[in-house]
Coordinates of C-alpha atoms in Angstrom, one line a residue:
X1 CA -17.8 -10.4 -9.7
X2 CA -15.8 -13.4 -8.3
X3 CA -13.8 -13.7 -11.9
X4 CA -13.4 -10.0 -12.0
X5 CA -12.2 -10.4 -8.6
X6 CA -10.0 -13.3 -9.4
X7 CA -8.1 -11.4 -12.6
X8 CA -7.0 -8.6 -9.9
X9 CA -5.9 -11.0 -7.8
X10 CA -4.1 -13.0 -10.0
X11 CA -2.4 -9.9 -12.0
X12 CA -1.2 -8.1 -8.3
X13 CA -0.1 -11.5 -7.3
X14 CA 1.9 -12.4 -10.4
X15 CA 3.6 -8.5 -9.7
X16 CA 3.9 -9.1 -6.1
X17 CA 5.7 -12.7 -6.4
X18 CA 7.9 -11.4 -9.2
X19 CA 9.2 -8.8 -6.9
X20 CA 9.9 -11.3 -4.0
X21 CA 11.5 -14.0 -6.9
X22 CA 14.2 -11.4 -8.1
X23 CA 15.4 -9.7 -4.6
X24 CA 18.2 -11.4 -3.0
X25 CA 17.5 -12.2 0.6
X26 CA 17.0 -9.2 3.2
X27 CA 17.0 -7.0 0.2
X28 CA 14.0 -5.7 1.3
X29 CA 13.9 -2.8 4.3
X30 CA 14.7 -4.6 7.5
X31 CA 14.1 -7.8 6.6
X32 CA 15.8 -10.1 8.7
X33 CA 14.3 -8.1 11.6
X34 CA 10.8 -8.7 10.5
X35 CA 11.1 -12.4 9.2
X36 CA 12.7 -13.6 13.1
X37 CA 9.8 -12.0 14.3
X38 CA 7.3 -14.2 11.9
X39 CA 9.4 -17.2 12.6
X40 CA 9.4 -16.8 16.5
X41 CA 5.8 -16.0 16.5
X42 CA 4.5 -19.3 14.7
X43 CA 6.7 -21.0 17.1
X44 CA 4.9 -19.6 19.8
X45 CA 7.4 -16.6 21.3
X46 CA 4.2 -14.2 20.8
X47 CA 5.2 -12.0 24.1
X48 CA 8.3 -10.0 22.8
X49 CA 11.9 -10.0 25.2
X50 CA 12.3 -6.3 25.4
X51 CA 16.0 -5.1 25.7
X52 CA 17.8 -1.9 24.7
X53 CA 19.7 -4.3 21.8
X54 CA 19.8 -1.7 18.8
X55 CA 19.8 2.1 19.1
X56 CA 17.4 1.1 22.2
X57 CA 15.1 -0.8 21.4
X58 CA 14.3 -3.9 20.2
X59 CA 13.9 -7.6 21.6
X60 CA 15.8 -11.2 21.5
X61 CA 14.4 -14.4 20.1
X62 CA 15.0 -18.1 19.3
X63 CA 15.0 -18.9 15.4
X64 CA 16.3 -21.8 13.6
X65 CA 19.7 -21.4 12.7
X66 CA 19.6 -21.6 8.8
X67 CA 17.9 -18.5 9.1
X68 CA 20.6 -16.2 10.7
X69 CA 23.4 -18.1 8.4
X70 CA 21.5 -16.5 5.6
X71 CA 22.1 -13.2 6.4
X72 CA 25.3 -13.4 9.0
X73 CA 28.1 -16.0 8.8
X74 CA 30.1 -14.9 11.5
X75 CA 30.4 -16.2 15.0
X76 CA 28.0 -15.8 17.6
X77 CA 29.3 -14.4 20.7
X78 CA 26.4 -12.4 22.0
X79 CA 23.5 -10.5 21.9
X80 CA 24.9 -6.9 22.3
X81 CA 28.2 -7.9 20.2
X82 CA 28.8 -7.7 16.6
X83 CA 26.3 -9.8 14.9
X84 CA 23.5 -9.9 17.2
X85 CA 23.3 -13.5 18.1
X86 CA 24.0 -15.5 20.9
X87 CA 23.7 -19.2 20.8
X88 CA 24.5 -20.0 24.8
X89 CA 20.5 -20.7 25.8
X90 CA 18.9 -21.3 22.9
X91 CA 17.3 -24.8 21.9
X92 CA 19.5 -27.2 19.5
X93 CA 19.6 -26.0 16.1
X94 CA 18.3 -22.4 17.1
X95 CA 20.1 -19.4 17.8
X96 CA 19.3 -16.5 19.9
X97 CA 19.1 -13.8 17.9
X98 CA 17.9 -9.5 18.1
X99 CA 15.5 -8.8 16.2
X100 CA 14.7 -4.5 15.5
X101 CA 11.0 -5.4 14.8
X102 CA 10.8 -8.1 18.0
X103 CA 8.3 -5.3 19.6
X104 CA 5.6 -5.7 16.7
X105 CA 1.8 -6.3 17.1
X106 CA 1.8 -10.2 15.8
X107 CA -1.1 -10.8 13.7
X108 CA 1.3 -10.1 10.4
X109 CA 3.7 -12.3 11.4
X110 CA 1.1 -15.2 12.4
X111 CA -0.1 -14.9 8.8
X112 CA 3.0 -15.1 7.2
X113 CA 5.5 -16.3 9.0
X114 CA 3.9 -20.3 8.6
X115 CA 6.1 -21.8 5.7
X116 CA 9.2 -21.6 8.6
X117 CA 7.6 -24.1 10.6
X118 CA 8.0 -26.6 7.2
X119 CA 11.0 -25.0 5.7
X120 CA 13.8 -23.4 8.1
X121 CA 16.0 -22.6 5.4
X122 CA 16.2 -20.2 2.5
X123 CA 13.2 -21.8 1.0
X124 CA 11.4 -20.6 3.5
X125 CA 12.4 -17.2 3.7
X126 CA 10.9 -16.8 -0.1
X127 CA 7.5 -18.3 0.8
X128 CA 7.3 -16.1 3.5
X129 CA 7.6 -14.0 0.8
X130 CA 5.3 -15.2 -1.2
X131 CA 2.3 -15.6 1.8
X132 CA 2.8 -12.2 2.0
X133 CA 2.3 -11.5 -1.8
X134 CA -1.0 -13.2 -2.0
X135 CA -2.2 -11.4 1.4
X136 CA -1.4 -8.0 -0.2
X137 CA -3.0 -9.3 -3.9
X138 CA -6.2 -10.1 -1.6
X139 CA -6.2 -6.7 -0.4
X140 CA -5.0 -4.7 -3.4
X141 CA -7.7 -7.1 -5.9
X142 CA -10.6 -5.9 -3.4
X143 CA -9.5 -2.3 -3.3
X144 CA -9.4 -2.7 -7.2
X145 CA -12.5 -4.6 -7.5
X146 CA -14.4 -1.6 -5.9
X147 CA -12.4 1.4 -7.4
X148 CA -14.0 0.1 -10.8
X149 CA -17.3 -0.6 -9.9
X150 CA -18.0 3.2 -9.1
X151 CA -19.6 5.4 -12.1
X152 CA -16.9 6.8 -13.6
X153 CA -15.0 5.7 -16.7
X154 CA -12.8 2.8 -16.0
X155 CA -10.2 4.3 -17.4
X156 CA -10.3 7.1 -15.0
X157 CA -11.0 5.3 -12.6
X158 CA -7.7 2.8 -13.3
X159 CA -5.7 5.6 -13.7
X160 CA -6.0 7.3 -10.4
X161 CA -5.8 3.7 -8.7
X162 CA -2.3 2.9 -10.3
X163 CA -0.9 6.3 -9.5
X164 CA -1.6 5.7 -5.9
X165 CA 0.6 2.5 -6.3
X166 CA 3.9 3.7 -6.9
X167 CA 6.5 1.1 -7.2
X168 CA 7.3 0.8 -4.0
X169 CA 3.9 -0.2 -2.9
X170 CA 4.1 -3.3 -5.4
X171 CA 7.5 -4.1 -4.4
X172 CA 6.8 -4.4 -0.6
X173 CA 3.8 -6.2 -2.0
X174 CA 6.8 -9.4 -2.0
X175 CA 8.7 -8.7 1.0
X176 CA 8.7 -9.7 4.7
X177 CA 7.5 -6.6 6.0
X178 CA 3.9 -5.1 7.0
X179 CA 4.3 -2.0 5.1
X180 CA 3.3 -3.9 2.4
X181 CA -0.5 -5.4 3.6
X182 CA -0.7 -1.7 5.5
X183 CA -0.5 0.1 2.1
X184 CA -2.7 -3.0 0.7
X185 CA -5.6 -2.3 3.0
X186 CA -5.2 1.0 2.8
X187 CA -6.3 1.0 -0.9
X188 CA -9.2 -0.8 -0.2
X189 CA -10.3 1.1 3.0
X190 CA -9.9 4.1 1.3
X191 CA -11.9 2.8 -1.9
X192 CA -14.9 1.4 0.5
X193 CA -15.0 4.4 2.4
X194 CA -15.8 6.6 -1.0
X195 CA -18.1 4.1 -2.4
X196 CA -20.2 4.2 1.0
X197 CA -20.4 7.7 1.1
X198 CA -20.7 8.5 -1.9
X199 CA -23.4 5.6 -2.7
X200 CA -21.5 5.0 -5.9
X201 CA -21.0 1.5 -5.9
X202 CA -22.3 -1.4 -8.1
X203 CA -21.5 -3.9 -5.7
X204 CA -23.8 -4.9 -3.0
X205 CA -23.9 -2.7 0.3
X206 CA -23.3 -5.2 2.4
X207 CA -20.3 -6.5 0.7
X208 CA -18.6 -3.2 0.6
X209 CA -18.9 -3.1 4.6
X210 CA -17.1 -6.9 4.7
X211 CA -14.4 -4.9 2.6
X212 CA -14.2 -2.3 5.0
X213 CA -14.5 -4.5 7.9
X214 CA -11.2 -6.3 7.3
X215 CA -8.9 -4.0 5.4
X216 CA -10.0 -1.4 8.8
X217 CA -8.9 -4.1 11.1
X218 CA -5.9 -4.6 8.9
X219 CA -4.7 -0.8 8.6
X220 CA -5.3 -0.9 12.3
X221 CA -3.0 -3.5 13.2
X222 CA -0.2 -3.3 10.5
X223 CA 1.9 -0.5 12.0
X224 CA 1.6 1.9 14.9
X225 CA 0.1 4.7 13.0
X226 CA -2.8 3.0 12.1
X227 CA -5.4 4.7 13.8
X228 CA -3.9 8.6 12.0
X229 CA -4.4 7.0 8.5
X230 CA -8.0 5.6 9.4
X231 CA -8.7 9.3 11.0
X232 CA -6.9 10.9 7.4
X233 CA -8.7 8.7 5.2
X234 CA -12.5 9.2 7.1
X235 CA -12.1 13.3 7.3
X236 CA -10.6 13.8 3.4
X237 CA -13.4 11.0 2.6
X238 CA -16.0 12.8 4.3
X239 CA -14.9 16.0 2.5
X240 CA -15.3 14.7 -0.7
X241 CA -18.9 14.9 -0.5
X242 CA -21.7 17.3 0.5
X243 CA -23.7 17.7 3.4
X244 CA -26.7 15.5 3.0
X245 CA -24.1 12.5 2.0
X246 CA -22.1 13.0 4.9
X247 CA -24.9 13.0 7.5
X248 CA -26.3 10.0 5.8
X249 CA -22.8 8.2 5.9
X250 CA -22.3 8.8 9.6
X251 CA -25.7 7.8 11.0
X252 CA -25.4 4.7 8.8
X253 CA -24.9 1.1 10.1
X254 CA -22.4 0.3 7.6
X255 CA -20.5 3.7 9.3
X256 CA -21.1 2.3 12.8
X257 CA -20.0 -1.4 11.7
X258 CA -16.7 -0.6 10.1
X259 CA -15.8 1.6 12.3
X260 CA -16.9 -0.2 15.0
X261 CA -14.6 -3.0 14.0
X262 CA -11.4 0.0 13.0
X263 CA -11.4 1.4 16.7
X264 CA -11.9 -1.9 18.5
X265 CA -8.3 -3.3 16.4
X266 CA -7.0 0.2 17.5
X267 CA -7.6 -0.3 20.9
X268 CA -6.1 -3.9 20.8
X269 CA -3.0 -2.3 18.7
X270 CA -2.4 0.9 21.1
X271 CA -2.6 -1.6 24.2
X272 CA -0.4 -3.6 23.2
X273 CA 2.4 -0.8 22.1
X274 CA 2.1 0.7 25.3
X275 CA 2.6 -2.6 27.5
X276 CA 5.2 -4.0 24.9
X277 CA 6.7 -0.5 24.0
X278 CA 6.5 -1.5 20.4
X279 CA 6.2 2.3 19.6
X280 CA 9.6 3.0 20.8
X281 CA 11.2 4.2 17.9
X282 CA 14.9 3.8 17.2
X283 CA 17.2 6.7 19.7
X284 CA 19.7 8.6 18.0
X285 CA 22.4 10.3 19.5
X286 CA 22.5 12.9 17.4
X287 CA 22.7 16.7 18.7
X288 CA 19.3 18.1 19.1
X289 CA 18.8 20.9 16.3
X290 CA 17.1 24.6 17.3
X291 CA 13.7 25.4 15.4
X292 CA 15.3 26.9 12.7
X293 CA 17.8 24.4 12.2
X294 CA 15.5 21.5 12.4
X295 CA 13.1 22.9 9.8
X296 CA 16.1 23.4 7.2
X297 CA 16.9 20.1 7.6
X298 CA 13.9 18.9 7.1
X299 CA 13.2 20.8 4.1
X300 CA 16.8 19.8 2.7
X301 CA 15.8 16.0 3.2
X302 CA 11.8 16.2 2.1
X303 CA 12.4 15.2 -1.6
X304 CA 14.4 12.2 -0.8
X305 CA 11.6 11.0 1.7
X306 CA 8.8 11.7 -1.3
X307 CA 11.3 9.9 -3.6
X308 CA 11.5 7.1 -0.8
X309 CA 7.6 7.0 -1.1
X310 CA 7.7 6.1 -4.9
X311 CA 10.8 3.7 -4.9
X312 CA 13.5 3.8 -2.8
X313 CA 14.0 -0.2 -3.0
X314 CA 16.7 -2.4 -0.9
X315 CA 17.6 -1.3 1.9
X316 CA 17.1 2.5 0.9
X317 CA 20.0 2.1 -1.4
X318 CA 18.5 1.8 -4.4
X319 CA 16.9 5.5 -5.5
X320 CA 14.4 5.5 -8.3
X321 CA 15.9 7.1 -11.3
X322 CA 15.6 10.8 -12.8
X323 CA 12.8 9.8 -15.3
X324 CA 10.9 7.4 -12.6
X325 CA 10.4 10.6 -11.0
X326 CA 9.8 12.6 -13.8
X327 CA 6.9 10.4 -15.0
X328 CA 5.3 10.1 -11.6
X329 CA 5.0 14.4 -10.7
X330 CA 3.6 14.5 -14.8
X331 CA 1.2 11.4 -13.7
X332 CA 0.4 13.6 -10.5
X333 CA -0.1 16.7 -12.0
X334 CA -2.6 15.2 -14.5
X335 CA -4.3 13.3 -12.1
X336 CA -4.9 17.3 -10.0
X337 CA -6.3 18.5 -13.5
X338 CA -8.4 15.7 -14.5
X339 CA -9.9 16.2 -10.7
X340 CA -10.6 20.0 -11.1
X341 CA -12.0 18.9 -14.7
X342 CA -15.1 16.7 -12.1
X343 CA -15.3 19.6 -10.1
X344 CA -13.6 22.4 -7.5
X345 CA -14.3 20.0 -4.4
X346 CA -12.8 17.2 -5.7
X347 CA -9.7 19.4 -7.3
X348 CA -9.0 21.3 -3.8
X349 CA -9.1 17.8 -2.0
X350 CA -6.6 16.1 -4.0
X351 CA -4.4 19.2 -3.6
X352 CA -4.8 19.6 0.1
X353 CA -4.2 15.7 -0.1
X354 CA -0.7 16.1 -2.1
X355 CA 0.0 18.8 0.3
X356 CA -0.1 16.5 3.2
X357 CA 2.1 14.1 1.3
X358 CA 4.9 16.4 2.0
X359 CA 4.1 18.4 4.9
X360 CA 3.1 15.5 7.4
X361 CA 7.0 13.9 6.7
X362 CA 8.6 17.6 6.8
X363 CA 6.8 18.1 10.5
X364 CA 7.2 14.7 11.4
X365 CA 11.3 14.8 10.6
X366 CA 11.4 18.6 12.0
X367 CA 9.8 16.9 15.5
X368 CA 12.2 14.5 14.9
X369 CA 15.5 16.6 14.6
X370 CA 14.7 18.5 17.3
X371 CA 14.3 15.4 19.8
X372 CA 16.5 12.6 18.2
X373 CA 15.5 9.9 21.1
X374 CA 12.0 9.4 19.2
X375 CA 12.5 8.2 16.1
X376 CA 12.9 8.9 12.5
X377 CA 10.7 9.0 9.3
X378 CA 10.9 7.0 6.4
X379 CA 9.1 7.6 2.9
X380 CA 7.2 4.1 2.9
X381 CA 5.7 5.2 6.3
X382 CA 3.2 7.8 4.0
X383 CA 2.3 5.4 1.1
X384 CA -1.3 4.8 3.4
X385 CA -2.2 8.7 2.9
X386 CA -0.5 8.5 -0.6
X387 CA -2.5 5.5 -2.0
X388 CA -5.6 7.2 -1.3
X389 CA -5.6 11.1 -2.3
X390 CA -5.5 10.1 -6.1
X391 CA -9.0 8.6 -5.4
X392 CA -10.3 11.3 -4.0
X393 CA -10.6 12.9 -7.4
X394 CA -12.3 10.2 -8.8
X395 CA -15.3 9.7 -6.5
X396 CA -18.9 10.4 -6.5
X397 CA -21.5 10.4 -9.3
X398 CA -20.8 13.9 -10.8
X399 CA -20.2 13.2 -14.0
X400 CA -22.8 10.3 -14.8
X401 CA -22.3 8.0 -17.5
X402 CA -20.7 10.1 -19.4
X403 CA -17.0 11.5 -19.3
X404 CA -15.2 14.5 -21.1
X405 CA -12.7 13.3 -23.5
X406 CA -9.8 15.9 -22.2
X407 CA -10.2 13.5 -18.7
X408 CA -10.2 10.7 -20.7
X409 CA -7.0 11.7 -22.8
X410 CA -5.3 12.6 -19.4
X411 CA -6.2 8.8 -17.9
X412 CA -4.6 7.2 -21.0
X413 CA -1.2 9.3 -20.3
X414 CA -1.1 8.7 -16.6
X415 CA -1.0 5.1 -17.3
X416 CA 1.4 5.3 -20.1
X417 CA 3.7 7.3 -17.6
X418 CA 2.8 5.1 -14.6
X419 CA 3.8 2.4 -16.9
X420 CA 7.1 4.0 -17.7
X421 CA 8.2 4.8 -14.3
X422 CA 7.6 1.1 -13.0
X423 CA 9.7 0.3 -16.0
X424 CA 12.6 2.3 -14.8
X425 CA 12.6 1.6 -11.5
X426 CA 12.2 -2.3 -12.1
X427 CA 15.1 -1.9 -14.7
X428 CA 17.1 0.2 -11.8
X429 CA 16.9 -2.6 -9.5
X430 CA 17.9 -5.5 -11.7
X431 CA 20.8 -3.9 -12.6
X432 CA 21.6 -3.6 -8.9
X433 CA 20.2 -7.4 -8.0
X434 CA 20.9 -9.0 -11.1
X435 CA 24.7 -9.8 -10.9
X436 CA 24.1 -10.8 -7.2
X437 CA 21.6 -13.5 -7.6
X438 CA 21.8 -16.2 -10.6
X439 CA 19.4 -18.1 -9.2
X440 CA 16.6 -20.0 -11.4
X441 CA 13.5 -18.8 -9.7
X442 CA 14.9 -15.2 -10.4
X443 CA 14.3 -15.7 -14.5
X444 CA 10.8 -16.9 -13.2
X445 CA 10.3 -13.8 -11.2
X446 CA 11.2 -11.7 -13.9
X447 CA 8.4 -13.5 -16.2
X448 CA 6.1 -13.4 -13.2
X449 CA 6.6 -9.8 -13.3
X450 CA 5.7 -9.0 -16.4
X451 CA 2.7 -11.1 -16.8
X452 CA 1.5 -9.5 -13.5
X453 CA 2.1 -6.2 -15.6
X454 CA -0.1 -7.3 -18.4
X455 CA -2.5 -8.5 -16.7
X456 CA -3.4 -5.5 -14.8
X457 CA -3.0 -3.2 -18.1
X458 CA -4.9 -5.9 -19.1
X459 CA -8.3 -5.3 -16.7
X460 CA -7.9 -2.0 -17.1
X461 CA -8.3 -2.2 -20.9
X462 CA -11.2 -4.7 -20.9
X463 CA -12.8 -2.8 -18.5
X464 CA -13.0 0.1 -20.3
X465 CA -14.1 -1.5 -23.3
X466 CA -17.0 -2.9 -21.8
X467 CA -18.2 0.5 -20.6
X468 CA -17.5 2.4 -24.1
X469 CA -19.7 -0.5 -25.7
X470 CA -22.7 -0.5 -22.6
X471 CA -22.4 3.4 -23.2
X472 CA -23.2 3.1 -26.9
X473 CA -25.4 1.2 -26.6
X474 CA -27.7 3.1 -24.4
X475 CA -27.2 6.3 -26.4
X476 CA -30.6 6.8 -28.0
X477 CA -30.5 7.5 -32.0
X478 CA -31.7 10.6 -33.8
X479 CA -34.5 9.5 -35.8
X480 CA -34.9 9.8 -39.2
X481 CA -37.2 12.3 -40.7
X482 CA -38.5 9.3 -42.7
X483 CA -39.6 7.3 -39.6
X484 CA -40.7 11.0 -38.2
X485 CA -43.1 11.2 -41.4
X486 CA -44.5 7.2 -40.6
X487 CA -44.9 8.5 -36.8
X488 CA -47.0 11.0 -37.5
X489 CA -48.2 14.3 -35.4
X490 CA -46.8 14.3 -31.9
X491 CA -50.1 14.2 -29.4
X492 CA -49.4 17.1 -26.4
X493 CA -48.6 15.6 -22.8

């Protein structure tokens, strides 16, 4: 288990540095914002300085210097003038800067944020990077780990797994920025919570609630909306299975222990955005829109917001391109058929489960619209619900050891398209970072990339192979009417 372990790990962390080696600095959403927030809070500013700084909200901190000069080379000549900084009261060699993301629960930042205290200078932005990569390979190696010890084919199995990851999930995997270990632990909740209920799991019990114990605390603490995802991912999961599995989940200790240990990190993660206000959104001043005009809108703008989901990279510059989305609504589509192939439940829930893929952004944005002074949606904000609805197909024990070849045949093209869409987008990208950064660890990113790739094609592969030859090998043989001759007259049971 630990090397099969280690082989996710490595492959999701060789994908997850490439992607931090090859984008320039603050090339990923909001960066700057998040990394003065990890280098304040490992220099002990945990306590956020609320101000109305940026479309009101946000909060001022103390960071070294080299860290603002990275992204900003103009003067400093206040906190609420252009640039953001001010250097009048902070500590020699630090600047006072306003940080978007100042509001934040810390523990992200406390993880990651470290390599500043040794390395205040560009060097240090990548390793924050890089922390960040291995917590998110931890996460996504675990939720791997337990996708393919349930009964199903490992090549199904792999297939809905990597559909759930759509580029953008692997690319945050490298960044500054929580949305990556949120989406990381929502794979692996997600995975635990269908192996519990489902009972269909190889790997010890206890184990799988360790998994669920910290990737529920995680999911919990990453972003504001925690708790909805841990509520999304229980109900759909609980769907999933019948009556007697459900009743047996829920008065379970496992149940009580995970999410014993979910609501207690909600609790800590709700109190804290209501003293710190860290769920103040950014305020627009915008024109409230009618109903009818909010809804139109909304509708106009949900396929950019599922297109952010599966790779809108940079700072939401960079749009996947036309085949990138092609090959991910085939690799969906197939995924929905494969599931109704298992059975009706499982096909309706991966549905419904698409369904709230777009409708949950198109209210959210139409709430939006209609009162700009709370906020806005992005597409990355869904990849929790998204990760997990593939899965949902792929769960339970219906089909045995055994699995029909048309599911099969539908597993090998989802991952050849889920391969070509990565492909794309990773080619869109360079061609948009390339020119801008020559420097040598970008070649090593690109390598890093790759391997990672491999790797995880890789597992997949040698997964699979192992089952095929575990299933021949306990599929009993006709016997001969020779040896039925030597055998003799069958005596009556």
């Amino acid at each position: 288990m630990r090397r099969t372990w280690s082989t996710w790990f490595v492959g999701f962390l060789l994908i997850g540095a490439g992607w931090a080696l090859l984008t320039p600095v603050n090339q990923f959403p909001d960066e700057a914002d998040h990394v003065y927030r990890a280098v304040s809070v490992v220099r002990g500013e945990v306590f956020p300085h609320n101000g109305a700084y940026t479309h009101g909200t946000g909060a001022i901190t103390n960071v070294p210097i080299g860290f603002l000069r990275l992204v900003y080379a103009g003067p400093c000549r206040g906190v609420r003038t252009a640039g953001l900084c001010s250097t009048a009261s902070a500590p020699a060699g630090s600047v006072t800067v306003v940080t978007a993301e100042g509001r934040n629960f810390p523990f992200y930042y406390a993880a990651v944020g470290w390599p500043s205290l040794l390395f205040p200078n560009r060097a240090g932005w990548y390793l924050m990077r890089l922390v960040s990569a291995v917590w998110c390979a931890a996460l996504l190696a675990t939720g791997a780990l337990v996708i393919m010890s349930m009964s199903r084919r490992p090549l199904v199995l792999g297939g809905a797994m990597l559909v759930g990851l759509t580029p953008l999930v692997l690319d945050l995997s490298g960044s500054v920025n929580p949305s990556g270990l949120e989406a990381a632990s929502a794979l692996c909740f997600w995975a635990v919570l269908l192996a519990l209920i489902h009972k269909d799991s190889s790997l010890d019990r206890r184990l799988l609630v360790q998994f669920g114990l910290i990737s529920g605390v995680l999911l919990a603490t990453c972003r504001d909306l925690g708790w909805f995802w841990i509520v999304l991912a229980l109900v759909l999961s609980l769907a999933s299975a019948g009556r007697a599995d459900r009743r047996s989940f829920v008065r379970s200790r496992a149940a009580h222990l995970v999410f014993g240990a979910a609501v207690a990190a909600v609790v800590a993660a709700e109190v804290w955005a209501f003293t710190f206000h860290s769920n103040q959104n950014f305020k627009f001043t915008t024109v409230p829109k009618g109903l009818v005009g909010a809804a139109s809108a909304s509708l106009n703008s949900t396929p950019k917001l599922l297109e952010e989901t599966l790779a809108y990279l940079g700072w939401l510059t960079i749009r996947p391109p036309a085949v990138a989305d092609v090959c991910w609504i085939l690799a969906v589509a197939a995924v929905m058929v494969s599931s109704f192939v298992a059975g009706r439940r499982a096909g309706v829930l991966v549905v419904a489960g698409a369904a709230l893929v777009v409708v949950i952004p198109f209210a959210i944005l139409g709430f939006t619209l209609m009162h700009p002074n709370d906020g806005i949606w992005q597409g990355r904000y869904t990849l929790p619900l998204a990760i997990g609805v593939p899965l949902l197909g792929v769960a339970g024990r219906r089909l045995g050891f055994t699995e029909h070849r048309f599911v099969a045949l539908l597993a090998s093209i989802v991952i050849f398209l889920v391969l070509g869409a990565q492909v794309a987008v990773y080619r869109s990208a360079w061609a948009r970072f390339g020119p801008a950064d020559h420097h040598w660890y970008v070649s090593l990113g690109q390598a890093s990339l790759a391997l990672g790739a491999l790797g995880i094609l890789a597992n997949v592969a040698w997964a699979d192979s192992r089952w095929s030859l575990a299933r021949r090998g306990s599929t009993p043989t006709r016997p001969s009417p020779r040896t039925l001759e030597r055998s003799g007259p069958t005596r009556a049971m």
